[in-house]
Coordinates of C-alpha atoms in Angstrom, one line a residue:
X172 CA 0.0 -0.2 -0.2
X173 CA 2.4 2.2 0.7
X174 CA 4.2 2.3 -2.9
X175 CA 1.4 2.4 -4.6
X176 CA 1.0 5.6 -2.1
X177 CA 4.2 7.1 -3.3
X178 CA 2.9 6.3 -7.5
X179 CA 0.2 7.9 -7.4
X180 CA 1.9 11.1 -5.5
X181 CA 4.5 10.5 -8.5
X182 CA 1.4 10.0 -10.9
X183 CA 0.0 13.9 -9.5
X184 CA 3.3 15.7 -10.2
X185 CA 3.8 14.3 -13.2
X186 CA 0.4 15.6 -14.4
X187 CA 0.8 19.0 -12.8
X188 CA 4.2 19.5 -14.0
X189 CA 3.2 18.5 -17.2
X190 CA 0.0 20.7 -17.4
X191 CA 2.0 23.8 -16.2
X192 CA 5.1 24.1 -18.8
X193 CA 2.4 22.9 -22.2
X194 CA 1.8 26.2 -23.9
X195 CA -1.8 27.8 -24.3
X196 CA -2.0 28.3 -28.1
X197 CA -3.7 25.6 -30.2
X198 CA -1.5 24.4 -32.5
X199 CA -3.7 22.1 -34.6
X200 CA -7.8 21.5 -33.8
X201 CA -9.7 18.6 -35.4
X202 CA -12.0 17.9 -37.9
X203 CA -15.4 20.1 -37.0
X204 CA -13.5 23.5 -36.5
X205 CA -11.3 22.5 -39.5
X206 CA -13.8 22.8 -41.7
X207 CA -16.0 25.4 -39.8
X208 CA -13.2 27.9 -39.4
X209 CA -14.7 28.0 -35.6
X210 CA -13.4 27.4 -31.9
X211 CA -14.0 23.6 -30.5
X212 CA -15.4 26.0 -27.4
X213 CA -18.3 26.7 -29.3
X214 CA -19.2 23.2 -29.6
X215 CA -17.6 21.4 -26.3
X216 CA -17.4 22.4 -22.8
X217 CA -14.7 20.0 -22.4
X218 CA -14.9 17.7 -25.1
X219 CA -16.4 15.3 -25.4
X220 CA -19.3 16.9 -23.9
X221 CA -21.2 19.5 -25.9
X222 CA -22.5 22.6 -25.5
X223 CA -26.7 23.6 -26.3
X224 CA -25.1 24.8 -29.7
X225 CA -22.9 21.7 -30.0
X226 CA -26.2 19.8 -28.7
X227 CA -28.1 21.7 -32.1
X228 CA -25.2 20.9 -35.1
X229 CA -25.0 17.4 -34.5
X230 CA -29.7 17.6 -35.1
X231 CA -28.8 19.6 -38.0
X232 CA -26.7 17.3 -40.1
X233 CA -23.4 19.3 -38.6
X234 CA -24.6 21.4 -40.3
X235 CA -24.3 25.3 -39.4
X236 CA -27.2 26.7 -41.4
X237 CA -30.5 26.4 -40.4
X238 CA -32.3 24.0 -43.0
X239 CA -28.6 22.9 -45.2
X240 CA -26.8 24.4 -47.0
X241 CA -23.6 23.0 -48.9
X242 CA -20.8 21.8 -47.6
X243 CA -18.0 24.9 -48.0
X244 CA -15.0 23.3 -50.0
X245 CA -11.9 25.1 -50.6
X246 CA -11.2 23.1 -53.6
X247 CA -10.7 19.1 -54.9
X248 CA -8.0 18.5 -53.5
X249 CA -7.3 14.8 -51.5
X250 CA -5.4 17.6 -48.7
X251 CA -9.1 19.0 -48.1
X252 CA -10.3 16.1 -48.3
X253 CA -9.1 15.5 -45.4
X254 CA -10.4 18.0 -43.1
X255 CA -13.1 15.9 -42.2
X256 CA -10.6 12.4 -40.9
X257 CA -9.5 13.3 -37.4
X258 CA -8.0 11.6 -34.9
X259 CA -8.8 10.9 -31.1
X260 CA -6.7 9.5 -27.5
X261 CA -7.4 8.4 -24.7
X262 CA -3.8 7.2 -22.7
X263 CA -4.2 6.3 -19.0
X264 CA -1.0 7.9 -17.5
X265 CA -2.1 6.0 -13.8
X266 CA -4.2 4.7 -12.5
X267 CA -5.0 2.5 -9.3
X268 CA -7.7 -0.1 -7.8
X269 CA -7.9 -1.0 -4.8
X270 CA -9.4 -4.3 -2.0
X271 CA -10.0 -6.1 -6.3
X272 CA -11.1 -9.7 -6.3
X273 CA -7.9 -10.4 -7.4
X274 CA -6.8 -13.6 -6.2
X275 CA -4.3 -12.8 -3.4
X276 CA -4.6 -13.5 0.6
X277 CA -3.6 -9.7 0.8
X278 CA -6.8 -7.6 1.8
X279 CA -6.5 -4.9 0.9
X280 CA -5.0 -5.9 -2.5
X281 CA -3.8 -2.9 -5.1
X282 CA -3.0 -3.2 -8.6
X283 CA -1.5 0.0 -10.8
X284 CA -1.4 0.3 -14.3
X285 CA 1.0 2.9 -16.3
X286 CA 0.9 4.7 -19.7
X287 CA -2.1 2.1 -20.7
X288 CA -3.4 2.8 -23.8
X289 CA -7.2 3.3 -23.5
X290 CA -8.2 3.9 -26.8
X291 CA -7.3 5.0 -30.4
X292 CA -9.7 6.6 -33.1
X293 CA -10.0 7.2 -37.1
X294 CA -12.8 9.7 -36.5
X295 CA -14.6 10.6 -39.4
X296 CA -17.5 12.9 -39.6
X297 CA -19.2 15.8 -41.4
X298 CA -21.5 17.2 -43.1
X299 CA -20.7 15.3 -46.8
X300 CA -22.8 17.1 -49.0
X301 CA -25.8 19.5 -48.4
X302 CA -28.4 17.3 -45.5
X303 CA -26.3 14.5 -45.8
X304 CA -24.1 13.4 -43.0
X305 CA -21.2 11.4 -41.1
X306 CA -20.1 10.4 -38.5
X307 CA -17.5 6.9 -37.4
X308 CA -15.4 6.4 -34.7
X309 CA -13.4 2.9 -35.2
X310 CA -11.2 1.8 -32.4
X311 CA -7.5 1.1 -33.5
X312 CA -6.1 -1.2 -31.0
X313 CA -6.3 -4.3 -31.1
X314 CA -8.7 -6.9 -30.3
X315 CA -10.4 -3.5 -28.8
X316 CA -13.8 -3.9 -31.5
X317 CA -15.0 -0.3 -30.8
X318 CA -16.7 0.3 -34.1
X319 CA -19.7 3.3 -34.2
X320 CA -21.0 4.7 -37.0
X321 CA -24.0 6.6 -38.2
X322 CA -25.1 7.9 -42.4
X323 CA -27.9 10.4 -41.6
X324 CA -30.5 12.2 -44.1
X325 CA -31.4 16.0 -42.6
X326 CA -34.5 18.6 -43.1
X327 CA -36.4 16.1 -44.8
X328 CA -39.2 17.8 -47.4
X329 CA -37.4 20.9 -46.2
X330 CA -39.0 20.4 -42.6
X331 CA -36.9 19.8 -39.4
X332 CA -39.4 17.6 -38.5
X333 CA -37.9 14.8 -40.7
X334 CA -34.4 13.5 -40.5
X335 CA -33.4 10.3 -40.8
X336 CA -30.3 8.1 -39.4
X337 CA -28.9 5.0 -39.8
X338 CA -26.1 2.4 -38.4
X339 CA -25.0 1.6 -34.7
X340 CA -25.2 4.2 -32.2
X341 CA -26.8 4.3 -28.5
X342 CA -30.2 5.4 -28.0
X343 CA -29.2 8.1 -25.7
X344 CA -27.7 9.9 -27.9
X345 CA -30.6 13.1 -28.0
X346 CA -31.4 12.4 -23.9
X347 CA -30.4 14.8 -21.5
X348 CA -28.1 12.6 -20.7
X349 CA -25.6 11.2 -23.4
X350 CA -24.1 7.7 -22.8
X351 CA -21.2 8.7 -25.0
X352 CA -20.6 12.7 -24.5
X353 CA -19.3 12.7 -21.1
X354 CA -17.6 15.4 -19.3
X355 CA -16.4 12.6 -17.3
X356 CA -14.3 9.7 -18.3
X357 CA -16.5 6.8 -17.0
X358 CA -19.8 5.4 -18.1
X359 CA -22.8 5.8 -16.4
X360 CA -23.2 2.2 -14.7
X361 CA -27.0 2.9 -14.2
X362 CA -26.8 2.4 -18.2
X363 CA -24.3 -0.6 -17.9
X364 CA -27.1 -3.2 -16.6
X365 CA -27.6 -6.1 -18.8
X366 CA -31.5 -7.8 -19.8
X367 CA -29.4 -10.7 -19.6
X368 CA -25.6 -12.4 -18.6
X369 CA -23.5 -13.4 -21.4
X370 CA -24.0 -17.4 -21.3
X371 CA -27.8 -16.8 -21.9
X372 CA -28.4 -13.8 -23.3
X373 CA -28.5 -13.8 -27.2
X374 CA -30.1 -10.1 -28.2
X375 CA -28.4 -9.0 -24.8
X376 CA -29.0 -5.1 -24.5
X377 CA -28.5 -2.5 -21.9
X378 CA -30.6 1.4 -21.6
X379 CA -27.4 3.3 -22.6
X380 CA -25.5 1.3 -25.4
X381 CA -24.5 1.2 -29.3
X382 CA -26.5 -1.1 -31.7
X383 CA -26.9 -1.5 -35.1
X384 CA -30.3 0.7 -35.7
X385 CA -32.1 3.6 -37.6
X386 CA -34.3 5.9 -35.9
X387 CA -35.9 8.8 -37.1
X388 CA -36.5 12.3 -34.8
X389 CA -37.2 16.1 -35.6
X390 CA -37.3 19.1 -33.7
X391 CA -39.4 22.1 -34.0
X392 CA -38.8 25.3 -31.8
X393 CA -38.8 23.3 -28.1
X394 CA -39.7 20.3 -28.5
X395 CA -37.7 16.9 -30.6
X396 CA -39.2 13.9 -30.9
X397 CA -37.3 10.4 -31.8
X398 CA -38.5 6.9 -33.1
X399 CA -35.6 4.1 -32.9
X400 CA -34.9 0.5 -33.9
X401 CA -32.6 -2.1 -34.3
X402 CA -33.5 -6.1 -34.5
X403 CA -31.5 -7.3 -32.0
X404 CA -29.0 -10.0 -32.6
X405 CA -31.1 -12.8 -33.8
X406 CA -33.6 -11.6 -35.9
X407 CA -35.4 -14.7 -37.0
X408 CA -35.8 -15.2 -32.4
X409 CA -36.3 -11.9 -32.6
X410 CA -38.6 -10.6 -35.4
X411 CA -40.4 -7.9 -33.9
X412 CA -37.4 -6.2 -32.9
X413 CA -36.7 -3.6 -30.2
X414 CA -38.0 -0.1 -29.5
X415 CA -37.6 3.7 -28.5
X416 CA -39.7 6.6 -28.5
X417 CA -37.5 10.3 -27.3
X418 CA -39.0 13.2 -26.5
X419 CA -37.1 16.6 -25.1
X420 CA -38.5 19.8 -24.3
X421 CA -35.8 22.6 -24.8
X422 CA -35.4 26.3 -23.2
X423 CA -34.3 28.5 -26.3
X424 CA -34.3 31.9 -23.7
X425 CA -33.4 33.6 -20.2
X426 CA -30.7 32.9 -17.5
X427 CA -30.7 29.2 -18.2
X428 CA -30.9 29.3 -22.2
X429 CA -30.1 25.2 -23.3
X430 CA -31.5 23.7 -19.9
X431 CA -33.8 20.5 -21.0
X432 CA -35.9 17.7 -19.9
X433 CA -35.6 14.1 -21.5
X434 CA -37.8 10.6 -21.7
X435 CA -37.3 8.0 -23.4
X436 CA -39.7 4.5 -23.3
X437 CA -37.0 1.5 -24.6
X438 CA -38.8 -1.7 -24.5
X439 CA -38.8 -5.3 -26.7
X440 CA -37.5 -9.0 -26.6
X441 CA -34.0 -10.7 -26.0
X442 CA -34.1 -14.2 -26.5
X443 CA -32.0 -17.5 -25.6
X444 CA -29.1 -18.9 -26.7
X445 CA -29.3 -22.3 -25.4
X446 CA -32.3 -24.4 -25.9
X447 CA -33.8 -23.6 -22.6
X448 CA -37.5 -24.1 -23.5
X449 CA -38.3 -20.0 -22.1
X450 CA -36.4 -18.5 -24.7
X451 CA -37.2 -14.8 -24.3
X452 CA -37.0 -12.5 -22.1
X453 CA -39.0 -9.0 -22.2
X454 CA -37.7 -5.7 -21.5
X455 CA -38.1 -1.9 -20.8
X456 CA -36.1 0.4 -19.6
X457 CA -37.9 3.9 -18.9
X458 CA -35.8 6.9 -18.6
X459 CA -36.2 10.9 -17.1
X460 CA -33.5 13.3 -16.8
X461 CA -33.0 17.5 -17.3
X462 CA -30.1 19.1 -17.8
X463 CA -29.3 22.8 -16.0
X464 CA -27.4 25.0 -17.9
X465 CA -26.6 28.1 -15.6
X466 CA -23.5 30.5 -17.3
X467 CA -20.2 28.5 -16.7
X468 CA -22.4 25.6 -14.5
X469 CA -23.6 22.5 -15.6
X470 CA -26.2 20.0 -13.0
X471 CA -28.0 17.7 -15.2
X472 CA -29.2 13.4 -14.4
X473 CA -31.5 11.0 -15.1
X474 CA -33.2 7.9 -13.9
X475 CA -34.3 4.9 -14.6
X476 CA -36.2 2.0 -14.5
X477 CA -36.0 -1.8 -16.3
X478 CA -38.3 -4.3 -16.5
X479 CA -37.8 -8.1 -17.3
X480 CA -40.6 -11.1 -17.2
X481 CA -37.7 -14.0 -18.3
X482 CA -34.3 -13.1 -16.7
X483 CA -31.9 -15.7 -17.6
X484 CA -35.1 -17.5 -18.9
X485 CA -35.5 -19.2 -15.4
X486 CA -39.2 -17.7 -15.8
X487 CA -37.8 -15.4 -12.9
X488 CA -38.7 -11.1 -12.8
X489 CA -35.7 -8.4 -12.3
X490 CA -36.5 -4.8 -12.3
X491 CA -33.9 -2.5 -11.0
X492 CA -33.6 1.0 -10.6
X493 CA -30.8 3.9 -11.8
X494 CA -29.9 7.0 -10.6
X495 CA -27.3 9.8 -11.3
X496 CA -26.8 13.3 -10.7
X497 CA -23.1 15.9 -11.5
X498 CA -22.3 18.8 -11.9
X499 CA -19.6 20.3 -13.7
X500 CA -17.9 24.4 -13.1
X501 CA -15.9 25.8 -16.0
X502 CA -13.7 27.5 -13.2
X503 CA -11.0 29.1 -15.8
X504 CA -11.2 28.6 -19.6
X505 CA -8.5 26.0 -19.0
X506 CA -10.2 24.2 -16.2
X507 CA -12.9 22.5 -15.0
X508 CA -14.1 20.0 -12.1
X509 CA -17.0 18.2 -11.0
X510 CA -18.3 15.4 -9.7
X511 CA -20.7 12.5 -10.0
X512 CA -23.2 10.6 -7.7
X513 CA -24.2 8.1 -8.7
X514 CA -26.4 4.7 -7.1
X515 CA -27.8 0.9 -8.7
X516 CA -30.5 -0.5 -6.7
X517 CA -32.8 -4.1 -7.2
X518 CA -34.8 -5.8 -4.6
X519 CA -34.5 -8.7 -7.3
X520 CA -31.0 -9.2 -8.3
X521 CA -28.2 -8.5 -4.8
X522 CA -25.3 -8.2 -7.3
X523 CA -26.6 -5.0 -9.2
X524 CA -26.4 -3.3 -6.6
X525 CA -23.5 -0.2 -6.7
X526 CA -23.2 3.3 -5.7
X527 CA -20.6 5.5 -6.3
X528 CA -19.1 9.6 -5.7
X529 CA -16.1 10.5 -8.3
X530 CA -15.2 13.9 -7.7
X531 CA -13.2 14.6 -11.0
X532 CA -11.0 17.3 -12.4
X533 CA -9.9 18.8 -16.6
X534 CA -7.0 20.7 -17.1
X535 CA -7.6 22.1 -20.8
X536 CA -4.2 23.0 -22.2
X537 CA -5.6 23.3 -25.8
X538 CA -9.3 23.2 -26.6
X539 CA -8.6 19.7 -28.3
X540 CA -6.5 18.1 -25.1
X541 CA -6.8 17.9 -22.0
X542 CA -5.8 15.7 -18.9
X543 CA -8.3 14.0 -16.4
X544 CA -7.6 12.5 -12.8
X545 CA -11.3 11.4 -11.1
X546 CA -10.4 9.2 -7.6
X547 CA -14.3 6.9 -7.9
X548 CA -15.1 6.0 -4.0
X549 CA -16.9 2.9 -4.0
X550 CA -20.3 3.4 -1.3
X551 CA -20.6 -0.2 -0.9
X552 CA -23.7 0.1 -2.0
X553 CA -23.9 -4.3 -2.5
X554 CA -22.5 -4.5 0.9
X555 CA -19.9 -7.3 1.6
X556 CA -17.5 -5.1 3.1
X557 CA -15.2 -4.8 -1.0
X558 CA -14.9 -1.1 -1.5
X559 CA -13.1 -1.2 -4.9
X560 CA -11.6 2.3 -5.1
X561 CA -10.4 3.3 -8.3
X562 CA -7.3 7.0 -8.4
X563 CA -7.9 7.4 -12.9
X564 CA -5.5 10.2 -15.0
X565 CA -5.4 10.3 -18.2
X566 CA -4.8 12.1 -20.9
X567 CA -7.5 13.1 -24.3
X568 CA -6.8 14.4 -27.2
X569 CA -8.3 14.9 -31.1
X570 CA -7.4 16.5 -34.7

């Protein structure tokens, strides 16, 4: 433990040293900034978290002009086409986990990792043609398998009420709290609860994961709607697929402009990948969320309720609830601080119970480079006496 504490101190000192000598002007900018000649802060608070402007920009197919416009092209050269291409990366500078189940007799075992490449993405996004958008992120890390993408058709019939996109994306994209564009790195635990185990479920889903999908959405004034469909992994056994519906209301003026509330209902069927006679598990997720924006402060959160009628295909019902509250505050153009509280509960499945309190800080010497540190404190909601705390510092970049 003494060694782990000394390494933690060393990591903190290294992070402070790195940010203290970093220059203050950007030397390279990612794709959207290059194409539209805008600073990254137009669309991001601390990337990848979006501002209200950034959310509307994405809805409109990455087009600045309402109703769409032909993409601005400087020329037809290959170099100009590369403006749509970006690289995104995330490197773990230092991580320390304690009280993990490590198969050791040491009661307070600690495992550390230093200099790990968490992920590197080849990223392509933008308005390729008027009202046609492309968004793709593909991991370059071996055996990672992360691949998300969407091809969008926007302002169909000349109306913002009709947009459609095809691809692999999260159903939480338009909610008040997106599971992808997070301020702090750790994925929300309430979005991670799966409908079954990998040993039983062939179409297992989570309330916030990415699936091969199609979604129709539209908006006018403060009102937004979305209707999504995903066929699942086994279309023969799950012929009706899974569906979701989203509604959202945004405040467009005043001191809290950009604040919003959202609701979503997601339902479908998880199919069995074994020979068990009870072959289907109907599920539903209900999500309610909100995001308050007030100058340099953002306060947001969501509540999700999951229901299953045939968990593990044994005829058992399983319900769970999860809620998350997070606040972030921009202390200066470079520094932001955040704290997150999240809990998952279930009266039917004690293994789901979990609670975390996670304070963190982000330093952005450039708009497209950030260094983050957080400490995820396990609140021992499952009562097993093990607190799986995590301290992590990492560096993220996009260019």
